[in-house]
Amino acid sequence: MPHLTIEYSSNLPGYPEAQALADLNASLCASPEVLDEADLKSRFVRTSGSFQIGTQPANRAFVHAQLRLLSGRSPEAKKDLAGRIAEVLRRHTPHPAGVLVQLSVEIVDMDRPSYVKERL
């Protein structure tokens, strides 16, 4: 905990994943909500299959971040974390000419009683 997954459409070539991950981790670990930097697991996933945005044949792309946290955070803390993620992704997301890129961030509560984590 926490788990950060950023999924993006395959029509965003050259996404600087390594630099974005470094900046995302630094920003999130600066939050008082992340107590141990080693607890943050983050990754990028590029869509490999088909995707569609809306119904029009427009040239569109997406970046969606999901941060999964153990339940119990305040709405203000969640808003702050979402803002930190969005700010970093705005800086790093490619903007190919003629492509509308949609960015979204979602904060998801994980059930504390059923979550298992071990350091082996």
Tab-separated table of N, CA, C and O in Angstrom:
chain	number	residue	atom	x	y	z
A	1	MET	N	0.848	-1.153	0.000
A	1	MET	CA	0.000	0.000	0.000
A	1	MET	C	0.896	1.218	0.000
A	1	MET	O	1.893	1.208	0.669
A	2	PRO	N	0.631	2.240	-0.709
A	2	PRO	CA	-0.359	2.374	-1.776
A	2	PRO	C	0.130	1.773	-3.101
A	2	PRO	O	1.323	1.550	-3.301
A	3	HIS	N	-0.835	1.538	-3.983
A	3	HIS	CA	-0.555	1.026	-5.324
A	3	HIS	C	-0.998	2.072	-6.334
A	3	HIS	O	-2.160	2.480	-6.331
A	4	LEU	N	-0.095	2.505	-7.200
A	4	LEU	CA	-0.402	3.485	-8.239
A	4	LEU	C	-0.238	2.825	-9.602
A	4	LEU	O	0.836	2.316	-9.923
A	5	THR	N	-1.308	2.820	-10.379
A	5	THR	CA	-1.272	2.282	-11.736
A	5	THR	C	-1.690	3.371	-12.697
A	5	THR	O	-2.752	3.980	-12.522
A	6	ILE	N	-0.852	3.640	-13.684
A	6	ILE	CA	-1.181	4.609	-14.719
A	6	ILE	C	-1.325	3.846	-16.021
A	6	ILE	O	-0.383	3.208	-16.489
A	7	GLU	N	-2.517	3.891	-16.573
A	7	GLU	CA	-2.806	3.248	-17.848
A	7	GLU	C	-2.925	4.343	-18.895
A	7	GLU	O	-3.529	5.388	-18.646
A	8	TYR	N	-2.327	4.104	-20.075
A	8	TYR	CA	-2.438	5.100	-21.132
A	8	TYR	C	-2.594	4.424	-22.486
A	8	TYR	O	-2.187	3.282	-22.681
A	9	SER	N	-3.218	5.175	-23.405
A	9	SER	CA	-3.516	4.623	-24.720
A	9	SER	C	-2.253	4.520	-25.570
A	9	SER	O	-1.313	5.309	-25.426
A	10	SER	N	-2.252	3.546	-26.435
A	10	SER	CA	-1.062	3.235	-27.232
A	10	SER	C	-0.746	4.301	-28.282
A	10	SER	O	0.315	4.250	-28.896
A	11	ASN	N	-1.635	5.273	-28.479
A	11	ASN	CA	-1.346	6.331	-29.448
A	11	ASN	C	-0.650	7.530	-28.801
A	11	ASN	O	-0.687	8.637	-29.328
A	12	LEU	N	-0.008	7.296	-27.665
A	12	LEU	CA	0.839	8.309	-27.024
A	12	LEU	C	2.288	7.796	-27.022
A	12	LEU	O	2.825	7.392	-25.985
A	13	PRO	N	2.917	7.797	-28.177
A	13	PRO	CA	4.272	7.242	-28.262
A	13	PRO	C	5.281	8.096	-27.503
A	13	PRO	O	5.103	9.296	-27.329
A	14	GLY	N	6.305	7.442	-27.025
A	14	GLY	CA	7.387	8.144	-26.353
A	14	GLY	C	7.054	8.646	-24.967
A	14	GLY	O	7.672	9.592	-24.481
A	15	TYR	N	6.089	8.000	-24.312
A	15	TYR	CA	5.744	8.430	-22.956
A	15	TYR	C	6.972	8.233	-22.067
A	15	TYR	O	7.508	7.128	-21.993
A	16	PRO	N	7.416	9.267	-21.381
A	16	PRO	CA	8.621	9.145	-20.537
A	16	PRO	C	8.296	8.468	-19.203
A	16	PRO	O	8.315	9.091	-18.136
A	17	GLU	N	8.043	7.182	-19.256
A	17	GLU	CA	7.570	6.439	-18.084
A	17	GLU	C	8.529	6.518	-16.906
A	17	GLU	O	8.100	6.768	-15.773
A	18	ALA	N	9.810	6.286	-17.132
A	18	ALA	CA	10.773	6.242	-16.027
A	18	ALA	C	10.835	7.578	-15.292
A	18	ALA	O	10.807	7.614	-14.055
A	19	GLN	N	10.907	8.675	-16.035
A	19	GLN	CA	10.973	9.989	-15.383
A	19	GLN	C	9.664	10.322	-14.686
A	19	GLN	O	9.653	10.858	-13.585
A	20	ALA	N	8.540	9.970	-15.319
A	20	ALA	CA	7.239	10.220	-14.700
A	20	ALA	C	7.097	9.429	-13.403
A	20	ALA	O	6.608	9.960	-12.398
A	21	LEU	N	7.522	8.160	-13.413
A	21	LEU	CA	7.447	7.358	-12.184
A	21	LEU	C	8.296	7.955	-11.072
A	21	LEU	O	7.870	8.025	-9.917
A	22	ALA	N	9.490	8.395	-11.407
A	22	ALA	CA	10.363	9.001	-10.397
A	22	ALA	C	9.706	10.244	-9.804
A	22	ALA	O	9.711	10.440	-8.581
A	23	ASP	N	9.119	11.081	-10.650
A	23	ASP	CA	8.474	12.303	-10.174
A	23	ASP	C	7.191	12.000	-9.409
A	23	ASP	O	6.890	12.661	-8.401
A	24	LEU	N	6.417	11.019	-9.873
A	24	LEU	CA	5.200	10.626	-9.152
A	24	LEU	C	5.546	10.109	-7.761
A	24	LEU	O	4.938	10.507	-6.761
A	25	ASN	N	6.517	9.220	-7.683
A	25	ASN	CA	6.901	8.663	-6.384
A	25	ASN	C	7.417	9.746	-5.444
A	25	ASN	O	7.075	9.759	-4.263
A	26	ALA	N	8.214	10.671	-5.966
A	26	ALA	CA	8.735	11.753	-5.128
A	26	ALA	C	7.594	12.622	-4.610
A	26	ALA	O	7.563	12.974	-3.424
A	27	SER	N	6.655	12.952	-5.466
A	27	SER	CA	5.537	13.800	-5.062
A	27	SER	C	4.647	13.103	-4.042
A	27	SER	O	4.257	13.699	-3.022
A	28	LEU	N	4.323	11.836	-4.281
A	28	LEU	CA	3.455	11.111	-3.352
A	28	LEU	C	4.153	10.850	-2.022
A	28	LEU	O	3.534	10.941	-0.959
A	29	CYS	N	5.432	10.547	-2.055
A	29	CYS	CA	6.154	10.279	-0.809
A	29	CYS	C	6.359	11.546	0.019
A	29	CYS	O	6.621	11.467	1.224
A	30	ALA	N	6.213	12.712	-0.600
A	30	ALA	CA	6.281	13.971	0.133
A	30	ALA	C	4.982	14.252	0.894
A	30	ALA	O	4.934	15.147	1.731
A	31	SER	N	3.955	13.464	0.609
A	31	SER	CA	2.675	13.610	1.302
A	31	SER	C	2.743	12.945	2.674
A	31	SER	O	3.353	11.886	2.820
A	32	PRO	N	2.090	13.525	3.678
A	32	PRO	CA	2.053	12.874	4.991
A	32	PRO	C	1.239	11.578	4.989
A	32	PRO	O	1.282	10.820	5.957
A	33	GLU	N	0.541	11.282	3.900
A	33	GLU	CA	-0.260	10.054	3.804
A	33	GLU	C	0.589	8.828	3.483
A	33	GLU	O	0.152	7.705	3.677
A	34	VAL	N	1.787	9.024	2.963
A	34	VAL	CA	2.691	7.913	2.652
A	34	VAL	C	3.782	7.914	3.715
A	34	VAL	O	4.682	8.750	3.703
A	35	LEU	N	3.682	6.973	4.636
A	35	LEU	CA	4.571	6.961	5.795
A	35	LEU	C	5.931	6.343	5.506
A	35	LEU	O	6.930	6.710	6.109
A	36	ASP	N	5.981	5.382	4.588
A	36	ASP	CA	7.233	4.693	4.257
A	36	ASP	C	7.334	4.623	2.743
A	36	ASP	O	6.493	4.017	2.081
A	37	GLU	N	8.361	5.246	2.198
A	37	GLU	CA	8.494	5.290	0.734
A	37	GLU	C	8.536	3.900	0.112
A	37	GLU	O	8.106	3.717	-1.025
A	38	ALA	N	9.007	2.911	0.835
A	38	ALA	CA	9.090	1.552	0.306
A	38	ALA	C	7.710	0.900	0.175
A	38	ALA	O	7.587	-0.159	-0.434
A	39	ASP	N	6.688	1.524	0.728
A	39	ASP	CA	5.335	0.978	0.606
A	39	ASP	C	4.679	1.330	-0.731
A	39	ASP	O	3.709	0.691	-1.122
A	40	LEU	N	5.177	2.338	-1.418
A	40	LEU	CA	4.559	2.805	-2.661
A	40	LEU	C	5.006	1.945	-3.835
A	40	LEU	O	6.196	1.847	-4.119
A	41	LYS	N	4.028	1.304	-4.470
A	41	LYS	CA	4.287	0.511	-5.670
A	41	LYS	C	3.622	1.205	-6.847
A	41	LYS	O	2.416	1.403	-6.844
A	42	SER	N	4.401	1.600	-7.853
A	42	SER	CA	3.835	2.325	-8.992
A	42	SER	C	4.282	1.688	-10.296
A	42	SER	O	5.367	1.108	-10.380
A	43	ARG	N	3.399	1.795	-11.298
A	43	ARG	CA	3.719	1.212	-12.604
A	43	ARG	C	2.877	1.853	-13.681
A	43	ARG	O	1.797	2.380	-13.428
A	44	PHE	N	3.414	1.818	-14.909
A	44	PHE	CA	2.708	2.251	-16.104
A	44	PHE	C	2.252	1.026	-16.869
A	44	PHE	O	2.976	0.019	-16.934
A	45	VAL	N	1.078	1.116	-17.474
A	45	VAL	CA	0.552	0.057	-18.323
A	45	VAL	C	0.050	0.715	-19.602
A	45	VAL	O	-0.879	1.533	-19.557
A	46	ARG	N	0.672	0.398	-20.716
A	46	ARG	CA	0.219	0.926	-22.006
A	46	ARG	C	-0.768	-0.053	-22.613
A	46	ARG	O	-0.523	-1.263	-22.616
A	47	THR	N	-1.903	0.458	-23.103
A	47	THR	CA	-2.882	-0.434	-23.713
A	47	THR	C	-2.244	-1.108	-24.927
A	47	THR	O	-1.616	-0.465	-25.748
A	48	SER	N	-2.396	-2.407	-24.987
A	48	SER	CA	-1.847	-3.136	-26.132
A	48	SER	C	-2.955	-3.541	-27.093
A	48	SER	O	-2.698	-3.861	-28.236
A	49	GLY	N	-4.172	-3.534	-26.624
A	49	GLY	CA	-5.303	-3.905	-27.461
A	49	GLY	C	-6.024	-2.684	-27.988
A	49	GLY	O	-5.540	-1.562	-27.917
A	50	SER	N	-7.202	-2.932	-28.481
A	50	SER	CA	-8.019	-1.857	-29.025
A	50	SER	C	-8.586	-1.005	-27.904
A	50	SER	O	-8.805	-1.473	-26.790
A	51	PHE	N	-8.844	0.243	-28.216
A	51	PHE	CA	-9.532	1.140	-27.284
A	51	PHE	C	-10.340	2.123	-28.121
A	51	PHE	O	-10.064	2.344	-29.295
A	52	GLN	N	-11.347	2.688	-27.494
A	52	GLN	CA	-12.166	3.696	-28.155
A	52	GLN	C	-12.589	4.712	-27.117
A	52	GLN	O	-12.934	4.360	-25.985
A	53	ILE	N	-12.583	5.976	-27.503
A	53	ILE	CA	-13.018	7.048	-26.626
A	53	ILE	C	-14.209	7.722	-27.302
A	53	ILE	O	-14.063	8.309	-28.376
A	54	GLY	N	-15.372	7.598	-26.700
A	54	GLY	CA	-16.573	8.198	-27.259
A	54	GLY	C	-17.073	7.456	-28.480
A	54	GLY	O	-16.780	6.268	-28.672
A	55	THR	N	-17.812	8.164	-29.309
A	55	THR	CA	-18.417	7.546	-30.495
A	55	THR	C	-17.919	8.145	-31.800
A	55	THR	O	-18.144	7.572	-32.866
A	56	GLN	N	-17.260	9.282	-31.739
A	56	GLN	CA	-16.794	9.959	-32.952
A	56	GLN	C	-15.436	9.406	-33.389
A	56	GLN	O	-14.653	8.954	-32.559
A	57	PRO	N	-15.165	9.468	-34.684
A	57	PRO	CA	-13.869	8.968	-35.171
A	57	PRO	C	-12.729	9.962	-34.961
A	57	PRO	O	-11.765	9.962	-35.696
A	58	ALA	N	-12.836	10.806	-33.948
A	58	ALA	CA	-11.800	11.804	-33.662
A	58	ALA	C	-10.533	11.130	-33.151
A	58	ALA	O	-10.574	10.029	-32.610
A	59	ASN	N	-9.429	11.823	-33.299
A	59	ASN	CA	-8.146	11.331	-32.816
A	59	ASN	C	-8.040	11.676	-31.329
A	59	ASN	O	-7.811	12.827	-30.960
A	60	ARG	N	-8.230	10.676	-30.468
A	60	ARG	CA	-8.268	10.879	-29.021
A	60	ARG	C	-7.348	9.890	-28.320
A	60	ARG	O	-7.103	8.799	-28.806
A	61	ALA	N	-6.893	10.299	-27.144
A	61	ALA	CA	-6.017	9.451	-26.328
A	61	ALA	C	-6.417	9.639	-24.868
A	61	ALA	O	-7.139	10.578	-24.526
A	62	PHE	N	-5.919	8.736	-24.000
A	62	PHE	CA	-6.237	8.868	-22.578
A	62	PHE	C	-5.056	8.474	-21.706
A	62	PHE	O	-4.188	7.693	-22.104
A	63	VAL	N	-5.076	9.047	-20.507
A	63	VAL	CA	-4.179	8.662	-19.420
A	63	VAL	C	-5.071	8.578	-18.190
A	63	VAL	O	-5.767	9.546	-17.854
A	64	HIS	N	-5.082	7.421	-17.539
A	64	HIS	CA	-5.900	7.247	-16.341
A	64	HIS	C	-5.031	6.696	-15.227
A	64	HIS	O	-4.382	5.661	-15.379
A	65	ALA	N	-5.026	7.399	-14.100
A	65	ALA	CA	-4.264	6.965	-12.931
A	65	ALA	C	-5.220	6.489	-11.853
A	65	ALA	O	-6.252	7.115	-11.604
A	66	GLN	N	-4.865	5.387	-11.246
A	66	GLN	CA	-5.644	4.858	-10.129
A	66	GLN	C	-4.687	4.646	-8.956
A	66	GLN	O	-3.698	3.921	-9.076
A	67	LEU	N	-4.995	5.306	-7.837
A	67	LEU	CA	-4.219	5.136	-6.619
A	67	LEU	C	-5.083	4.384	-5.626
A	67	LEU	O	-6.148	4.846	-5.239
A	68	ARG	N	-4.626	3.202	-5.255
A	68	ARG	CA	-5.350	2.358	-4.294
A	68	ARG	C	-4.675	2.516	-2.932
A	68	ARG	O	-3.471	2.312	-2.807
A	69	LEU	N	-5.497	2.903	-1.935
A	69	LEU	CA	-5.022	3.164	-0.585
A	69	LEU	C	-5.853	2.387	0.420
A	69	LEU	O	-7.034	2.144	0.184
A	70	LEU	N	-5.252	2.061	1.551
A	70	LEU	CA	-6.054	1.489	2.630
A	70	LEU	C	-7.094	2.507	3.066
A	70	LEU	O	-6.823	3.709	3.116
A	71	SER	N	-8.271	2.058	3.346
A	71	SER	CA	-9.384	2.939	3.694
A	71	SER	C	-9.075	3.754	4.950
A	71	SER	O	-8.231	3.385	5.760
A	72	GLY	N	-9.781	4.882	5.072
A	72	GLY	CA	-9.642	5.709	6.263
A	72	GLY	C	-9.094	7.100	6.001
A	72	GLY	O	-9.013	7.905	6.931
A	73	ARG	N	-8.712	7.418	4.759
A	73	ARG	CA	-8.194	8.751	4.453
A	73	ARG	C	-9.342	9.751	4.355
A	73	ARG	O	-10.428	9.429	3.907
A	74	SER	N	-9.076	10.979	4.731
A	74	SER	CA	-10.081	12.033	4.632
A	74	SER	C	-10.271	12.444	3.169
A	74	SER	O	-9.367	12.250	2.344
A	75	PRO	N	-11.427	13.046	2.850
A	75	PRO	CA	-11.626	13.552	1.489
A	75	PRO	C	-10.552	14.570	1.094
A	75	PRO	O	-10.118	14.601	-0.061
A	76	GLU	N	-10.098	15.374	2.037
A	76	GLU	CA	-9.063	16.369	1.751
A	76	GLU	C	-7.734	15.690	1.390
A	76	GLU	O	-7.035	16.131	0.473
A	77	ALA	N	-7.393	14.638	2.114
A	77	ALA	CA	-6.156	13.908	1.824
A	77	ALA	C	-6.230	13.266	0.440
A	77	ALA	O	-5.260	13.309	-0.323
A	78	LYS	N	-7.377	12.685	0.112
A	78	LYS	CA	-7.544	12.063	-1.203
A	78	LYS	C	-7.450	13.104	-2.321
A	78	LYS	O	-6.835	12.863	-3.354
A	79	LYS	N	-8.048	14.270	-2.091
A	79	LYS	CA	-7.986	15.345	-3.089
A	79	LYS	C	-6.546	15.797	-3.299
A	79	LYS	O	-6.112	16.025	-4.427
A	80	ASP	N	-5.797	15.921	-2.212
A	80	ASP	CA	-4.395	16.312	-2.311
A	80	ASP	C	-3.596	15.280	-3.105
A	80	ASP	O	-2.815	15.646	-3.994
A	81	LEU	N	-3.791	14.006	-2.804
A	81	LEU	CA	-3.063	12.956	-3.530
A	81	LEU	C	-3.426	12.958	-5.007
A	81	LEU	O	-2.551	12.842	-5.876
A	82	ALA	N	-4.703	13.095	-5.324
A	82	ALA	CA	-5.137	13.146	-6.727
A	82	ALA	C	-4.513	14.338	-7.437
A	82	ALA	O	-4.072	14.232	-8.589
A	83	GLY	N	-4.461	15.471	-6.761
A	83	GLY	CA	-3.853	16.659	-7.353
A	83	GLY	C	-2.372	16.486	-7.614
A	83	GLY	O	-1.855	16.945	-8.643
A	84	ARG	N	-1.675	15.830	-6.692
A	84	ARG	CA	-0.243	15.568	-6.886
A	84	ARG	C	-0.014	14.707	-8.135
A	84	ARG	O	0.890	14.960	-8.932
A	85	ILE	N	-0.839	13.686	-8.293
A	85	ILE	CA	-0.709	12.791	-9.448
A	85	ILE	C	-1.013	13.543	-10.733
A	85	ILE	O	-0.255	13.469	-11.712
A	86	ALA	N	-2.115	14.272	-10.749
A	86	ALA	CA	-2.511	15.005	-11.957
A	86	ALA	C	-1.445	16.011	-12.373
A	86	ALA	O	-1.136	16.141	-13.566
A	87	GLU	N	-0.864	16.700	-11.405
A	87	GLU	CA	0.149	17.710	-11.722
A	87	GLU	C	1.356	17.081	-12.416
A	87	GLU	O	1.851	17.599	-13.419
A	88	VAL	N	1.819	15.961	-11.915
A	88	VAL	CA	2.969	15.294	-12.534
A	88	VAL	C	2.601	14.766	-13.922
A	88	VAL	O	3.367	14.930	-14.881
A	89	LEU	N	1.445	14.155	-14.043
A	89	LEU	CA	1.051	13.612	-15.347
A	89	LEU	C	0.851	14.715	-16.376
A	89	LEU	O	1.173	14.526	-17.558
A	90	ARG	N	0.337	15.868	-15.980
A	90	ARG	CA	0.199	16.997	-16.920
A	90	ARG	C	1.557	17.372	-17.504
A	90	ARG	O	1.665	17.687	-18.690
A	91	ARG	N	2.582	17.365	-16.666
A	91	ARG	CA	3.928	17.744	-17.126
A	91	ARG	C	4.546	16.724	-18.071
A	91	ARG	O	5.312	17.085	-18.956
A	92	HIS	N	4.241	15.444	-17.866
A	92	HIS	CA	4.938	14.397	-18.609
A	92	HIS	C	4.157	13.805	-19.783
A	92	HIS	O	4.765	13.162	-20.649
A	93	THR	N	2.865	13.981	-19.825
A	93	THR	CA	2.070	13.352	-20.873
A	93	THR	C	2.341	13.998	-22.226
A	93	THR	O	2.230	15.219	-22.363
A	94	PRO	N	2.692	13.192	-23.231
A	94	PRO	CA	2.878	13.736	-24.576
A	94	PRO	C	1.569	14.313	-25.109
A	94	PRO	O	0.483	13.852	-24.758
A	95	HIS	N	1.684	15.339	-25.944
A	95	HIS	CA	0.523	15.960	-26.579
A	95	HIS	C	0.740	15.975	-28.088
A	95	HIS	O	1.085	17.015	-28.655
A	96	PRO	N	0.553	14.826	-28.756
A	96	PRO	CA	0.744	14.799	-30.208
A	96	PRO	C	-0.201	15.780	-30.900
A	96	PRO	O	-1.344	15.968	-30.468
A	97	ALA	N	0.277	16.395	-31.959
A	97	ALA	CA	-0.533	17.365	-32.705
A	97	ALA	C	-1.825	16.717	-33.181
A	97	ALA	O	-1.826	15.591	-33.683
A	98	GLY	N	-2.928	17.418	-32.981
A	98	GLY	CA	-4.215	16.954	-33.461
A	98	GLY	C	-4.871	15.875	-32.615
A	98	GLY	O	-5.890	15.317	-33.008
A	99	VAL	N	-4.295	15.551	-31.466
A	99	VAL	CA	-4.842	14.497	-30.603
A	99	VAL	C	-5.384	15.140	-29.321
A	99	VAL	O	-4.674	15.874	-28.640
A	100	LEU	N	-6.635	14.854	-29.002
A	100	LEU	CA	-7.227	15.286	-27.741
A	100	LEU	C	-6.867	14.245	-26.687
A	100	LEU	O	-7.232	13.071	-26.821
A	101	VAL	N	-6.131	14.655	-25.651
A	101	VAL	CA	-5.712	13.737	-24.588
A	101	VAL	C	-6.573	14.012	-23.352
A	101	VAL	O	-6.644	15.148	-22.891
A	102	GLN	N	-7.217	12.972	-22.844
A	102	GLN	CA	-8.011	13.085	-21.624
A	102	GLN	C	-7.223	12.479	-20.463
A	102	GLN	O	-6.751	11.347	-20.551
A	103	LEU	N	-7.111	13.248	-19.378
A	103	LEU	CA	-6.390	12.824	-18.181
A	103	LEU	C	-7.389	12.657	-17.048
A	103	LEU	O	-8.225	13.537	-16.827
A	104	SER	N	-7.314	11.528	-16.349
A	104	SER	CA	-8.184	11.321	-15.185
A	104	SER	C	-7.389	10.652	-14.073
A	104	SER	O	-6.427	9.925	-14.319
A	105	VAL	N	-7.811	10.931	-12.826
A	105	VAL	CA	-7.180	10.360	-11.638
A	105	VAL	C	-8.291	9.863	-10.728
A	105	VAL	O	-9.271	10.572	-10.496
A	106	GLU	N	-8.118	8.662	-10.214
A	106	GLU	CA	-9.109	8.031	-9.346
A	106	GLU	C	-8.419	7.542	-8.076
A	106	GLU	O	-7.374	6.894	-8.144
A	107	ILE	N	-9.013	7.826	-6.935
A	107	ILE	CA	-8.513	7.328	-5.658
A	107	ILE	C	-9.489	6.247	-5.189
A	107	ILE	O	-10.693	6.482	-5.129
A	108	VAL	N	-8.971	5.070	-4.882
A	108	VAL	CA	-9.807	3.925	-4.517
A	108	VAL	C	-9.412	3.426	-3.128
A	108	VAL	O	-8.228	3.210	-2.857
A	109	ASP	N	-10.410	3.251	-2.265
A	109	ASP	CA	-10.168	2.695	-0.934
A	109	ASP	C	-10.065	1.175	-0.996
A	109	ASP	O	-10.901	0.523	-1.617
A	110	MET	N	-9.042	0.634	-0.346
A	110	MET	CA	-8.912	-0.816	-0.191
A	110	MET	C	-9.423	-1.189	1.200
A	110	MET	O	-9.215	-0.445	2.165
A	111	ASP	N	-10.053	-2.317	1.298
A	111	ASP	CA	-10.598	-2.800	2.559
A	111	ASP	C	-9.454	-3.228	3.485
A	111	ASP	O	-8.703	-4.159	3.170
A	112	ARG	N	-9.305	-2.557	4.605
A	112	ARG	CA	-8.216	-2.865	5.542
A	112	ARG	C	-8.232	-4.308	6.049
A	112	ARG	O	-7.201	-4.971	6.055
A	113	PRO	N	-9.398	-4.816	6.514
A	113	PRO	CA	-9.391	-6.168	7.087
A	113	PRO	C	-8.975	-7.272	6.109
A	113	PRO	O	-8.428	-8.283	6.530
A	114	SER	N	-9.199	-7.065	4.826
A	114	SER	CA	-8.890	-8.140	3.877
A	114	SER	C	-7.557	-7.950	3.155
A	114	SER	O	-7.151	-8.793	2.367
A	115	TYR	N	-6.863	-6.846	3.397
A	115	TYR	CA	-5.608	-6.588	2.717
A	115	TYR	C	-4.464	-7.331	3.422
A	115	TYR	O	-4.342	-7.278	4.650
A	116	VAL	N	-3.647	-8.009	2.634
A	116	VAL	CA	-2.502	-8.739	3.179
A	116	VAL	C	-1.244	-8.189	2.498
A	116	VAL	O	-1.200	-8.076	1.282
A	117	LYS	N	-0.237	-7.879	3.289
A	117	LYS	CA	1.047	-7.430	2.760
A	117	LYS	C	2.132	-8.022	3.623
A	117	LYS	O	2.045	-7.999	4.857
A	118	GLU	N	3.159	-8.544	2.972
A	118	GLU	CA	4.302	-9.108	3.691
A	118	GLU	C	5.573	-8.634	3.043
A	118	GLU	O	5.616	-8.441	1.833
A	119	ARG	N	6.586	-8.462	3.815
A	119	ARG	CA	7.935	-8.177	3.282
A	119	ARG	C	8.746	-9.443	3.502
A	119	ARG	O	8.989	-9.840	4.632
A	120	LEU	N	9.147	-10.047	2.406
A	120	LEU	CA	9.867	-11.322	2.487
A	120	LEU	C	11.357	-11.115	2.321
A	120	LEU	O	11.835	-10.276	1.674
